[in-house]
PDB file of C-alpha atoms in Angstrom:
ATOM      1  CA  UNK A1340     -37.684   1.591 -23.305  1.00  0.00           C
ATOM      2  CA  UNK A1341     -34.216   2.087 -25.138  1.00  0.00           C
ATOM      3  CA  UNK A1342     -34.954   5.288 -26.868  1.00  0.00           C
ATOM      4  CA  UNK A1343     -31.658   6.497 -28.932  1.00  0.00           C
ATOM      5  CA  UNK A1344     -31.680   9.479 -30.315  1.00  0.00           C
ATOM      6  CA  UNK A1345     -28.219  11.410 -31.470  1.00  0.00           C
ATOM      7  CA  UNK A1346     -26.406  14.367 -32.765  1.00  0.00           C
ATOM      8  CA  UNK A1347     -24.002  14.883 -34.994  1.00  0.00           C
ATOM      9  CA  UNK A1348     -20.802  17.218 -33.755  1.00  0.00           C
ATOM     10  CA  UNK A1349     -19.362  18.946 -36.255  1.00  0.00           C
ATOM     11  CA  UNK A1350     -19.486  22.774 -35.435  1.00  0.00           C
ATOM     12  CA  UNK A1351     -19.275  24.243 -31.671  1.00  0.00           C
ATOM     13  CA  UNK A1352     -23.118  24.634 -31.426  1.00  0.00           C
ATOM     14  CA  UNK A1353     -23.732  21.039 -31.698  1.00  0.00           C
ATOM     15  CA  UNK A1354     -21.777  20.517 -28.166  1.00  0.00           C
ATOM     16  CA  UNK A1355     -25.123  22.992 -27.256  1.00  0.00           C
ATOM     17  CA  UNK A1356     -27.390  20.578 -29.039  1.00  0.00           C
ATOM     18  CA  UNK A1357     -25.870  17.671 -27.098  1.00  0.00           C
ATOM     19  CA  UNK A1358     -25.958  19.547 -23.800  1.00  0.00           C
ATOM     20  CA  UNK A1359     -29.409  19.896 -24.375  1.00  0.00           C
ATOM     21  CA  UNK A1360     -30.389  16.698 -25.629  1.00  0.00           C
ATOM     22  CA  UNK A1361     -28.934  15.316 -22.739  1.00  0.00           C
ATOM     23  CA  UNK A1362     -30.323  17.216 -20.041  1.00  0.00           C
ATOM     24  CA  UNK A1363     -33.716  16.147 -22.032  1.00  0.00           C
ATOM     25  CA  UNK A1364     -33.460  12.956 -22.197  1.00  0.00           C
ATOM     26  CA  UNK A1365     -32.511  12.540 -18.221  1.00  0.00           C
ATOM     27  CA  UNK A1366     -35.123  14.839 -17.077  1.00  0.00           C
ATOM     28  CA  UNK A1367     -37.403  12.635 -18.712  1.00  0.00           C
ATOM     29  CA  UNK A1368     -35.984   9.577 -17.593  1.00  0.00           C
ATOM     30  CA  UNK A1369     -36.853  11.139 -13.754  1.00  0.00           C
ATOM     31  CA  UNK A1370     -33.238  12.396 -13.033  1.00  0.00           C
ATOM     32  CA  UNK A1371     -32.889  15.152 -10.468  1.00  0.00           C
ATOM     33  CA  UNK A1372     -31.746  18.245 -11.062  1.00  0.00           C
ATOM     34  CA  UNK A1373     -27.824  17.236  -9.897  1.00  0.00           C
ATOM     35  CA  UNK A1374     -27.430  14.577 -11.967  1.00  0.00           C
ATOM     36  CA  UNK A1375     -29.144  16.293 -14.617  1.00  0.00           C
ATOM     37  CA  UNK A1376     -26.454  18.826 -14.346  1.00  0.00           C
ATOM     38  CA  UNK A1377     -24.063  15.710 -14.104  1.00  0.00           C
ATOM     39  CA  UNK A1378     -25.301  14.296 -17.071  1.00  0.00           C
ATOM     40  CA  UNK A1379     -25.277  17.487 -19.171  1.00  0.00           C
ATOM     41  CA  UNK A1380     -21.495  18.272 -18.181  1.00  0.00           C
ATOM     42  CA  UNK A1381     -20.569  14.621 -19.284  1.00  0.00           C
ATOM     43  CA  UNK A1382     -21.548  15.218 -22.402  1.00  0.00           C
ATOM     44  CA  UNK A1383     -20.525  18.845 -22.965  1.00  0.00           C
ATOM     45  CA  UNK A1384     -16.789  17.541 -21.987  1.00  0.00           C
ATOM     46  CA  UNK A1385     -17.275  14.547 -24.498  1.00  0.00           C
ATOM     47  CA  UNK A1386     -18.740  16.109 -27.255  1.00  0.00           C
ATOM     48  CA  UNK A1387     -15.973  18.952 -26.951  1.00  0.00           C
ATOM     49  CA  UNK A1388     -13.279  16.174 -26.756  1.00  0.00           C
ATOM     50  CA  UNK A1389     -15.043  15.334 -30.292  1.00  0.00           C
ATOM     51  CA  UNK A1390     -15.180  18.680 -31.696  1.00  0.00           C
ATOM     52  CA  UNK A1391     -11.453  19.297 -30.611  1.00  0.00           C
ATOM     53  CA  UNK A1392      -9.173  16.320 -30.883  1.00  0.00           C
ATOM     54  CA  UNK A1393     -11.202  14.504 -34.191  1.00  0.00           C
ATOM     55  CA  UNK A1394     -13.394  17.165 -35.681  1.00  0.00           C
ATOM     56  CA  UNK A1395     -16.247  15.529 -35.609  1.00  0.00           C
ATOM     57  CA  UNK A1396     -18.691  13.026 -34.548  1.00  0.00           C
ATOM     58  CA  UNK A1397     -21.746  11.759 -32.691  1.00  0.00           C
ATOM     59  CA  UNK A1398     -22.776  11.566 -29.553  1.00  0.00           C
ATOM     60  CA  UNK A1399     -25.677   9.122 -28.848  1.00  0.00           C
ATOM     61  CA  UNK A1400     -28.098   9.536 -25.953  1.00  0.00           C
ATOM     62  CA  UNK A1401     -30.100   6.188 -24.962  1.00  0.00           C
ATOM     63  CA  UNK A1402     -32.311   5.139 -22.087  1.00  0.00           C
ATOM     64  CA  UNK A1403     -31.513   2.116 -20.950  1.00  0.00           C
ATOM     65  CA  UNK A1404     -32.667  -0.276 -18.435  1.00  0.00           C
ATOM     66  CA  UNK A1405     -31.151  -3.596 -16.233  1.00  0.00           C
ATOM     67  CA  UNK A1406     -31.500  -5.464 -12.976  1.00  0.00           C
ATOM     68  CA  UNK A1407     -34.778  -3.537 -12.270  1.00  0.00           C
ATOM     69  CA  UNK A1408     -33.169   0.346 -12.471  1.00  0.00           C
ATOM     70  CA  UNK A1409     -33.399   3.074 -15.337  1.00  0.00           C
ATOM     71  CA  UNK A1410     -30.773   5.067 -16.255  1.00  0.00           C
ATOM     72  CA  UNK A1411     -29.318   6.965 -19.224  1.00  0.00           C
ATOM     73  CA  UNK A1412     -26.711   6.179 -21.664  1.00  0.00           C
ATOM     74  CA  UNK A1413     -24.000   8.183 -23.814  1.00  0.00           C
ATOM     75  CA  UNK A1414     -22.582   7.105 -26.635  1.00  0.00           C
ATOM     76  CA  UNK A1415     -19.635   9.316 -27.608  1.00  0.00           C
ATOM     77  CA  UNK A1416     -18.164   8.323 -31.111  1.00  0.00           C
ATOM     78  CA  UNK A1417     -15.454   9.584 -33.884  1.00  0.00           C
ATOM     79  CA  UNK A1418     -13.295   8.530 -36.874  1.00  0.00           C
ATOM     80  CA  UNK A1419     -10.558  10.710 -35.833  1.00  0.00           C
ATOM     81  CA  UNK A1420      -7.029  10.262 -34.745  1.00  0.00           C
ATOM     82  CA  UNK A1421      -7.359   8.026 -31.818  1.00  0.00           C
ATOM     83  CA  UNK A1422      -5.885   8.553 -28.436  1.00  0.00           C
ATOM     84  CA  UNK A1423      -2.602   7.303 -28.269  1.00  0.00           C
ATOM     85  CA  UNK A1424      -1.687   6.838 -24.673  1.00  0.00           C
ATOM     86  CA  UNK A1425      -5.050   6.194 -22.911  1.00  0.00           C
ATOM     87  CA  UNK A1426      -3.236   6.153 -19.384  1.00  0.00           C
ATOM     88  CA  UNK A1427      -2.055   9.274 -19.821  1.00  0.00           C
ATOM     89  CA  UNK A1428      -5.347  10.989 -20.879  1.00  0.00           C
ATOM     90  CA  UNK A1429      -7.015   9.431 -17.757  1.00  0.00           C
ATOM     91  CA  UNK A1430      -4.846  11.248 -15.366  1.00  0.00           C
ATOM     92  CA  UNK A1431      -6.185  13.845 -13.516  1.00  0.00           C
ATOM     93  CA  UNK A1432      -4.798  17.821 -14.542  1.00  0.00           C
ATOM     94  CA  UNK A1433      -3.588  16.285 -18.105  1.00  0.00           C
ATOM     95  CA  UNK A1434      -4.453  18.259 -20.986  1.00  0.00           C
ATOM     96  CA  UNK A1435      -3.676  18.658 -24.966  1.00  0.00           C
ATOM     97  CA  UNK A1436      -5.369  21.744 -25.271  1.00  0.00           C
ATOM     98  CA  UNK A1437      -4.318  23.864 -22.184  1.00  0.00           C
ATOM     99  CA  UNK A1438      -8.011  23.107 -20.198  1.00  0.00           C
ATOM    100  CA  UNK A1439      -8.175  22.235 -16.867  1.00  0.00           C
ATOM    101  CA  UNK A1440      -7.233  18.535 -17.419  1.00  0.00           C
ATOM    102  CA  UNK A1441     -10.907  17.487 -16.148  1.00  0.00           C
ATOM    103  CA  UNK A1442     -12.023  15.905 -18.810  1.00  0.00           C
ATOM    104  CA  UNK A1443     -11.855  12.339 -19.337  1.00  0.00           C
ATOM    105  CA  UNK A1444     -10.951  11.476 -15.338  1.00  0.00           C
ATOM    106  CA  UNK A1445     -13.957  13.858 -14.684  1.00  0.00           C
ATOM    107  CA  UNK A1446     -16.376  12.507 -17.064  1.00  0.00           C
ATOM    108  CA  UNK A1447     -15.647   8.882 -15.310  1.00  0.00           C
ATOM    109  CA  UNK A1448     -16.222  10.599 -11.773  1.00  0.00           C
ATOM    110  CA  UNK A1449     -19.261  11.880 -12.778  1.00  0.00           C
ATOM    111  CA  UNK A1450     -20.724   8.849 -14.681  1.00  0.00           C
ATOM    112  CA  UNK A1451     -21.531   5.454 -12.965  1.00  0.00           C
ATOM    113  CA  UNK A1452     -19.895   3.388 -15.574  1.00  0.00           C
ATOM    114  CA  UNK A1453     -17.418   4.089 -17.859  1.00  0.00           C
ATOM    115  CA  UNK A1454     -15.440   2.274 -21.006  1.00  0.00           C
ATOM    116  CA  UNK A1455     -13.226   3.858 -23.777  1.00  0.00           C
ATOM    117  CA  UNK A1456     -11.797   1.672 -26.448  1.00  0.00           C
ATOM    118  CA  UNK A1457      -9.846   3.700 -28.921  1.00  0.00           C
ATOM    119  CA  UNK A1458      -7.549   2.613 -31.971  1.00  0.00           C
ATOM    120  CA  UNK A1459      -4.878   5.290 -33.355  1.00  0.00           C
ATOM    121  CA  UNK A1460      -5.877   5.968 -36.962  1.00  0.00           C
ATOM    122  CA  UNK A1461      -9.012   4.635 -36.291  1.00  0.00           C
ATOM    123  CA  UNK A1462     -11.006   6.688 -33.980  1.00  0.00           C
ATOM    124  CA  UNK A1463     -12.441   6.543 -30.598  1.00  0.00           C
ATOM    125  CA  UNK A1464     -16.028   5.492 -28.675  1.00  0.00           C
ATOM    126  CA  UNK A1465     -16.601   6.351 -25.230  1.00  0.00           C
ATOM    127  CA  UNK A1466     -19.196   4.655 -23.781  1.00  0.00           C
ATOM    128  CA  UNK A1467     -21.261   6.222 -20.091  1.00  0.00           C
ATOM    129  CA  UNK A1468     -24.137   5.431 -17.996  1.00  0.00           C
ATOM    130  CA  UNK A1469     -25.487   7.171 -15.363  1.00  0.00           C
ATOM    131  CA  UNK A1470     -28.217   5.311 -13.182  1.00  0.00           C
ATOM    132  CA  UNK A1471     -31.181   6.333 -11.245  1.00  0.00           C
ATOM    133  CA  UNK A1472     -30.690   5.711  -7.777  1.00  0.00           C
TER     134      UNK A1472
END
């Protein structure tokens, strides 16, 4: 069942690649259409956060299951500059790069678990699952 596949993010089209992948991978896994969508914009914000803040990385896409439910995993990982106040970056309107501030905080709302363990100098991994309810 745990099917990983990945893509590298170096250049803007590979958030595209990602998106799709994604969107893939959870229709297959029998998501509906909203958390399809759900999915999808998870990964477009964390595989932008890649392409802007470390310039590049990978974002992993698994299938997972546990306790009897199916769901979908993302893997989003970099060697870049680390995040160096994690509280901040979770609270909601912050930005670095002038967006909307939706990102991280959004990607956790959207998701049904969430974890981020970064290191400054070291890089980042952001780790989501959504399940199929």
């Amino acid at each position: 069942m745990n099917c990983r596949s990945s893509v590298e993010i170096i250049t803007e089209w590979d958030i595209v690649a990602a998106r799709q992948l994604g969107r893939n991978e959870a229709k297959k896994a029998g998501f509906g259409t909203v958390d399809q969508a759900r999915i999808t914009t998870a990964i477009s914000e964390l595989a932008r956060n890649i392409y802007l803040y470390a310039g590049q990385g990978k974002i992993e896409i698994e299938r997972v299951s546990g306790n009897g439910v199916f769901g979908i995993k993302i893997i989003a990982s970099d060697e870049g500059p680390g995040i160096a106040d994690l509280r901040k970056v979770m609270e909601d309107g912050y930005s670095t790069s002038g967006g909307l501030g939706a990102g991280m905080p959004g990607v956790k709302r959207l998701m049904d678990e969430f974890k981020v363990v970064s290191e400054v100098g070291e890089g980042t991994t952001i780790t989501t699952t959504k399940w199929l309810h």
